[in-house]
Amino acid sequence: MGGNGALHTNPFIVNGRTVDIHITTRGSDWYWAVMSVMGTTMLAILAISFLKPASNRLFYYILSLVAFVAMVEHYSMASNLGWVPIDVEWRRSSHLVSGVNRQIWWVRYCGWFLIWPLLSAIVLLASVVPGIQVFWTCFLSCSMAILAVVGAVVRTDYKWGYYGFWIWCWLLIGYQLIWLPRKFALALGKDVAFAHNITAGWVWMLWMLYPICWGVSEGGNVIPPDSEFIFYGILDCCLIPITSAFFLFSHWTIDPARLGLKMRTYDDPLNIHSTSNQEKMAPRGQTEGITEAGDASQRAPVTEGEVPATTA
């Protein structure tokens, strides 16, 4: 049998519960396409990395990881896997979103938890900000994903409290990602500052749209899951392939050594003392013997019956 049979192989039943508001084959088809885009992005990044020396591929490794995680995430959702049925707060009259419970995709938030801090890290590493600020921003990025999933599985209006904390983290990230690193980037050159300003502003703007999609789908049950897939899929394509393409293009002529991010290769010597230098040193016993002999030769001879003088 041809066609997309994922919804038949993996039906809408989890732990004995059936979900009312769920995706259709069209939503699954769309996420298969998005998965292909992410896989192609990963292969393209890895292929382009071979045009650079091995010591200059740090950004390529990080962005290929981002694309790989996104590929697995969308594969899971296209296969109708990685979700739980959660009762909706508002029951709508439209047949597209009518029902008691809705599909909540926990696998999506697992992807966010891994992808978002990696994107924060690559933006800040390219600006050479202090390590504690990189850690702080990555922590806030992970927090956004955690707050989103916790809010999504809450059945009551208390979910909007987590939504508010999510927005607060997003505002803090705006300062850490855009405003704070700008002088660090400018100190490294106008080309570094240009790459940082565009990339950081673009990523932060897209992260503003994710809560909007969440609010009308998992949060408010306004749009059906297929529309949710389209909304999130477009955002993911903008966040990962487009961001990766611009970032790598803008950093193509920037030497990672300027940023202190050049990786060591097998051709680079290690800064350790060679054993040959240690072998050239005289053994301790010989040195002590020479010293004692020199001291003895400087002593006055002692005649028979005379008591040798002692030093204090």
Short mmCIF file of C-alpha atoms in Angstrom, two decimals:
data_model
loop_
_atom_site.label_atom_id
_atom_site.label_comp_id
_atom_site.label_asym_id
_atom_site.label_seq_id
_atom_site.Cartn_x
_atom_site.Cartn_y
_atom_site.Cartn_z
CA MET A 1 0.00 0.00 0.00
CA GLY A 2 1.49 3.34 -1.05
CA GLY A 3 1.23 6.74 0.52
CA ASN A 4 1.76 7.96 4.06
CA GLY A 5 0.61 5.22 6.42
CA ALA A 6 2.13 6.64 9.60
CA LEU A 7 -1.24 7.46 11.15
CA HIS A 8 -2.45 3.91 10.58
CA THR A 9 0.70 2.30 11.91
CA ASN A 10 0.80 4.63 14.93
CA PRO A 11 -2.86 5.33 15.81
CA PHE A 12 -4.21 8.08 18.05
CA ILE A 13 -4.09 6.03 21.24
CA VAL A 14 -1.57 6.53 24.05
CA ASN A 15 -1.73 4.61 27.34
CA GLY A 16 -5.23 3.42 26.51
CA ARG A 17 -6.54 6.95 25.88
CA THR A 18 -7.82 8.19 22.52
CA VAL A 19 -7.28 11.81 21.51
CA ASP A 20 -10.06 13.90 19.97
CA ILE A 21 -8.16 16.82 18.43
CA HIS A 22 -5.29 15.45 16.35
CA ILE A 23 -3.35 15.84 13.13
CA THR A 24 -4.37 14.44 9.76
CA THR A 25 -2.35 12.94 6.93
CA ARG A 26 -1.78 16.43 5.53
CA GLY A 27 -0.06 17.52 8.73
CA SER A 28 2.06 14.39 8.73
CA ASP A 29 3.03 14.93 5.09
CA TRP A 30 4.12 18.48 5.86
CA TYR A 31 6.38 17.37 8.68
CA TRP A 32 7.94 14.68 6.49
CA ALA A 33 8.86 17.52 4.15
CA VAL A 34 10.28 19.60 7.01
CA MET A 35 12.27 16.58 8.18
CA SER A 36 13.77 16.32 4.69
CA VAL A 37 14.72 20.00 4.79
CA MET A 38 16.49 19.52 8.12
CA GLY A 39 18.33 16.44 6.88
CA THR A 40 19.42 18.25 3.73
CA THR A 41 20.58 21.18 5.84
CA MET A 42 22.71 18.90 7.99
CA LEU A 43 24.31 17.22 4.97
CA ALA A 44 24.96 20.58 3.31
CA ILE A 45 26.65 21.97 6.42
CA LEU A 46 28.86 18.91 6.75
CA ALA A 47 29.76 19.01 3.06
CA ILE A 48 30.63 22.71 3.13
CA SER A 49 32.75 22.21 6.24
CA PHE A 50 35.28 20.27 4.14
CA LEU A 51 36.04 23.50 2.29
CA LYS A 52 37.50 24.80 5.55
CA PRO A 53 40.56 23.57 7.45
CA ALA A 54 39.78 21.10 10.21
CA SER A 55 40.76 23.69 12.80
CA ASN A 56 38.07 26.12 11.55
CA ARG A 57 34.99 23.87 11.71
CA LEU A 58 33.61 24.56 15.18
CA PHE A 59 30.54 26.45 13.95
CA TYR A 60 29.85 23.76 11.36
CA TYR A 61 29.81 21.05 14.01
CA ILE A 62 27.39 22.98 16.21
CA LEU A 63 24.98 23.87 13.41
CA SER A 64 25.00 20.33 12.03
CA LEU A 65 24.00 19.13 15.51
CA VAL A 66 21.12 21.60 15.49
CA ALA A 67 19.90 20.33 12.13
CA PHE A 68 20.27 16.70 13.24
CA VAL A 69 18.16 17.20 16.37
CA ALA A 70 15.52 19.02 14.32
CA MET A 71 15.46 16.17 11.81
CA VAL A 72 14.82 13.57 14.54
CA GLU A 73 12.21 15.82 16.15
CA HIS A 74 10.20 16.23 12.95
CA TYR A 75 10.59 12.56 12.05
CA SER A 76 8.94 11.65 15.35
CA MET A 77 6.02 14.00 14.88
CA ALA A 78 5.53 13.06 11.23
CA SER A 79 5.33 9.44 12.42
CA ASN A 80 2.64 10.42 14.96
CA LEU A 81 4.96 9.59 17.85
CA GLY A 82 6.02 11.55 20.92
CA TRP A 83 2.69 12.98 22.11
CA VAL A 84 0.18 12.69 24.95
CA PRO A 85 -3.55 13.58 25.09
CA ILE A 86 -4.18 16.55 27.38
CA ASP A 87 -7.62 17.95 28.20
CA VAL A 88 -8.15 21.40 26.70
CA GLU A 89 -8.99 24.43 28.81
CA TRP A 90 -11.48 25.81 26.28
CA ARG A 91 -13.76 23.58 24.25
CA ARG A 92 -14.42 25.18 20.89
CA SER A 93 -17.50 24.77 18.71
CA SER A 94 -15.59 24.43 15.44
CA HIS A 95 -15.38 20.85 14.20
CA LEU A 96 -11.63 21.32 13.61
CA VAL A 97 -10.88 21.84 17.32
CA SER A 98 -13.90 20.30 19.02
CA GLY A 99 -13.32 17.63 21.63
CA VAL A 100 -12.19 16.98 25.17
CA ASN A 101 -8.45 16.56 24.67
CA ARG A 102 -5.74 17.54 22.21
CA GLN A 103 -2.40 16.15 21.05
CA ILE A 104 0.51 17.72 22.95
CA TRP A 105 3.88 16.88 21.40
CA TRP A 106 6.43 16.45 24.16
CA VAL A 107 9.05 15.42 21.59
CA ARG A 108 8.89 18.94 20.14
CA TYR A 109 9.95 20.44 23.44
CA CYS A 110 12.77 17.92 23.75
CA GLY A 111 14.05 19.29 20.45
CA TRP A 112 13.73 22.87 21.66
CA PHE A 113 15.61 21.99 24.85
CA LEU A 114 18.61 20.88 22.78
CA ILE A 115 18.40 23.27 19.82
CA TRP A 116 17.76 26.63 21.45
CA PRO A 117 20.78 26.69 23.80
CA LEU A 118 23.03 25.59 20.92
CA LEU A 119 21.83 28.55 18.86
CA SER A 120 22.40 30.88 21.80
CA ALA A 121 25.87 29.46 22.31
CA ILE A 122 26.95 29.88 18.70
CA VAL A 123 25.79 33.51 18.58
CA LEU A 124 27.63 34.38 21.78
CA LEU A 125 30.76 32.37 21.03
CA ALA A 126 31.10 34.28 17.77
CA SER A 127 31.12 37.51 19.80
CA VAL A 128 33.61 36.20 22.40
CA VAL A 129 31.55 37.19 25.43
CA PRO A 130 32.55 35.90 28.88
CA GLY A 131 31.76 32.27 29.57
CA ILE A 132 29.39 32.99 32.45
CA GLN A 133 27.18 35.03 30.12
CA VAL A 134 27.13 32.19 27.60
CA PHE A 135 26.08 29.81 30.38
CA TRP A 136 23.40 32.20 31.63
CA THR A 137 21.88 32.69 28.18
CA CYS A 138 21.92 28.96 27.44
CA PHE A 139 20.20 28.35 30.77
CA LEU A 140 17.46 30.82 29.86
CA SER A 141 17.08 29.16 26.45
CA CYS A 142 16.60 25.76 28.08
CA SER A 143 14.17 27.31 30.54
CA MET A 144 11.95 28.55 27.71
CA ALA A 145 11.55 25.00 26.41
CA ILE A 146 10.82 23.59 29.87
CA LEU A 147 8.27 26.29 30.69
CA ALA A 148 6.56 25.72 27.35
CA VAL A 149 6.11 21.98 27.90
CA VAL A 150 5.00 22.38 31.51
CA GLY A 151 2.41 24.94 30.47
CA ALA A 152 1.21 22.72 27.63
CA VAL A 153 0.41 19.75 29.88
CA VAL A 154 -1.46 21.83 32.48
CA ARG A 155 -5.23 21.54 31.99
CA THR A 156 -6.32 24.67 33.88
CA ASP A 157 -5.68 28.36 33.33
CA TYR A 158 -2.61 28.07 35.54
CA LYS A 159 -0.79 27.17 32.33
CA TRP A 160 -0.63 30.88 31.52
CA GLY A 161 1.58 31.43 34.54
CA TYR A 162 4.24 29.30 32.89
CA TYR A 163 3.54 31.19 29.68
CA GLY A 164 4.34 34.44 31.49
CA PHE A 165 7.61 33.00 32.82
CA TRP A 166 8.43 31.94 29.26
CA ILE A 167 7.94 35.50 28.01
CA TRP A 168 10.09 36.81 30.86
CA CYS A 169 12.93 34.48 29.86
CA TRP A 170 12.57 35.65 26.27
CA LEU A 171 12.95 39.28 27.34
CA LEU A 172 16.06 38.48 29.38
CA ILE A 173 17.53 36.62 26.43
CA GLY A 174 17.00 39.70 24.26
CA TYR A 175 19.35 41.67 26.49
CA GLN A 176 21.89 38.85 26.74
CA LEU A 177 21.79 37.94 23.06
CA ILE A 178 21.56 41.34 21.34
CA TRP A 179 22.45 44.27 23.56
CA LEU A 180 25.18 42.89 25.81
CA PRO A 181 27.46 41.28 23.17
CA ARG A 182 27.36 44.17 20.69
CA LYS A 183 30.47 45.92 22.05
CA PHE A 184 32.34 42.63 22.29
CA ALA A 185 31.54 41.96 18.64
CA LEU A 186 32.41 45.48 17.51
CA ALA A 187 35.79 45.25 19.23
CA LEU A 188 36.59 42.30 16.96
CA GLY A 189 35.74 44.17 13.77
CA LYS A 190 32.81 45.51 11.80
CA ASP A 191 32.37 42.22 9.97
CA VAL A 192 31.95 40.34 13.26
CA ALA A 193 29.56 43.01 14.55
CA PHE A 194 27.46 42.82 11.38
CA ALA A 195 27.19 39.03 11.56
CA HIS A 196 26.25 39.20 15.24
CA ASN A 197 23.64 41.93 14.96
CA ILE A 198 21.75 40.28 12.10
CA THR A 199 21.92 36.74 13.50
CA ALA A 200 21.03 37.67 17.08
CA GLY A 201 18.16 39.93 16.05
CA TRP A 202 16.77 37.34 13.64
CA VAL A 203 16.87 34.50 16.19
CA TRP A 204 15.33 36.61 18.95
CA MET A 205 12.53 37.80 16.64
CA LEU A 206 11.69 34.22 15.67
CA TRP A 207 11.65 33.19 19.33
CA MET A 208 8.98 35.86 19.82
CA LEU A 209 6.72 34.05 17.32
CA TYR A 210 6.93 30.66 19.04
CA PRO A 211 4.86 31.78 22.06
CA ILE A 212 2.27 33.23 19.67
CA CYS A 213 1.90 29.87 17.95
CA TRP A 214 1.79 28.14 21.33
CA GLY A 215 -0.93 30.49 22.54
CA VAL A 216 -3.31 29.71 19.67
CA SER A 217 -2.59 25.98 19.57
CA GLU A 218 -1.52 24.12 22.72
CA GLY A 219 -2.53 26.98 24.97
CA GLY A 220 -5.79 28.35 23.61
CA ASN A 221 -6.97 25.54 21.30
CA VAL A 222 -7.85 28.05 18.58
CA ILE A 223 -6.24 26.48 15.51
CA PRO A 224 -6.26 22.75 14.61
CA PRO A 225 -3.13 20.60 14.92
CA ASP A 226 -2.50 20.67 11.16
CA SER A 227 -2.34 24.47 11.23
CA GLU A 228 -0.14 24.20 14.31
CA PHE A 229 2.24 21.99 12.32
CA ILE A 230 2.36 24.48 9.46
CA PHE A 231 3.02 27.41 11.81
CA TYR A 232 5.78 25.65 13.76
CA GLY A 233 7.24 24.11 10.61
CA ILE A 234 7.69 27.50 8.95
CA LEU A 235 9.29 28.88 12.11
CA ASP A 236 11.66 25.92 12.33
CA CYS A 237 12.70 26.32 8.70
CA CYS A 238 13.41 29.99 9.30
CA LEU A 239 15.24 29.32 12.56
CA ILE A 240 17.54 26.50 11.44
CA PRO A 241 18.27 26.37 7.67
CA ILE A 242 18.04 30.11 7.03
CA THR A 243 19.91 31.10 10.19
CA SER A 244 22.62 28.54 9.50
CA ALA A 245 23.03 29.71 5.91
CA PHE A 246 23.38 33.38 6.84
CA PHE A 247 25.64 32.72 9.82
CA LEU A 248 28.08 30.55 7.89
CA PHE A 249 28.04 32.94 4.92
CA SER A 250 28.75 35.99 7.09
CA HIS A 251 31.56 34.14 8.90
CA TRP A 252 33.10 32.66 5.76
CA THR A 253 35.97 35.17 5.66
CA ILE A 254 36.30 35.56 9.44
CA ASP A 255 39.20 33.56 10.80
CA PRO A 256 38.14 31.69 13.97
CA ALA A 257 41.62 32.45 15.34
CA ARG A 258 40.46 36.08 15.68
CA LEU A 259 37.72 34.82 17.96
CA GLY A 260 39.95 32.44 19.89
CA LEU A 261 37.97 29.49 18.51
CA LYS A 262 40.58 27.76 16.41
CA MET A 263 40.67 24.04 17.20
CA ARG A 264 43.87 22.07 17.56
CA THR A 265 44.78 19.52 14.87
CA TYR A 266 47.31 16.70 14.87
CA ASP A 267 49.83 18.99 13.13
CA ASP A 268 49.90 21.42 16.05
CA PRO A 269 52.55 20.64 18.69
CA LEU A 270 51.60 20.20 22.31
CA ASN A 271 53.12 22.63 24.82
CA ILE A 272 54.85 20.09 27.01
CA HIS A 273 58.51 19.61 27.98
CA SER A 274 60.28 16.88 26.06
CA THR A 275 61.92 14.06 27.95
CA SER A 276 65.19 14.74 26.15
CA ASN A 277 65.66 17.93 28.14
CA GLN A 278 65.25 16.00 31.35
CA GLU A 279 67.83 13.43 30.26
CA LYS A 280 70.40 16.20 29.74
CA MET A 281 70.23 17.17 33.39
CA ALA A 282 72.97 15.72 35.60
CA PRO A 283 71.89 13.07 38.11
CA ARG A 284 71.50 14.29 41.63
CA GLY A 285 74.14 11.92 43.01
CA GLN A 286 76.84 13.22 40.68
CA THR A 287 76.05 16.81 41.55
CA GLU A 288 76.26 16.12 45.26
CA GLY A 289 79.55 14.28 44.79
CA ILE A 290 81.07 17.18 42.92
CA THR A 291 79.95 19.60 45.59
CA GLU A 292 81.35 17.51 48.40
CA ALA A 293 84.67 17.06 46.58
CA GLY A 294 84.94 20.80 46.02
CA ASP A 295 84.31 21.51 49.68
CA ALA A 296 86.89 18.96 50.77
CA SER A 297 89.58 20.44 48.52
CA GLN A 298 89.09 23.85 50.09
CA ARG A 299 89.62 22.59 53.63
CA ALA A 300 93.01 23.09 55.30
CA PRO A 301 95.05 19.91 55.81
CA VAL A 302 94.97 18.43 59.32
CA THR A 303 98.26 17.33 60.92
CA GLU A 304 98.61 14.39 63.25
CA GLY A 305 97.38 15.11 66.74
CA GLU A 306 95.59 18.29 65.70
CA VAL A 307 91.89 18.60 66.23
CA PRO A 308 90.18 19.79 63.06
CA ALA A 309 88.34 23.06 63.29
CA THR A 310 84.59 22.96 63.12
CA THR A 311 82.27 25.56 61.80
CA ALA A 312 79.40 26.89 63.79
#
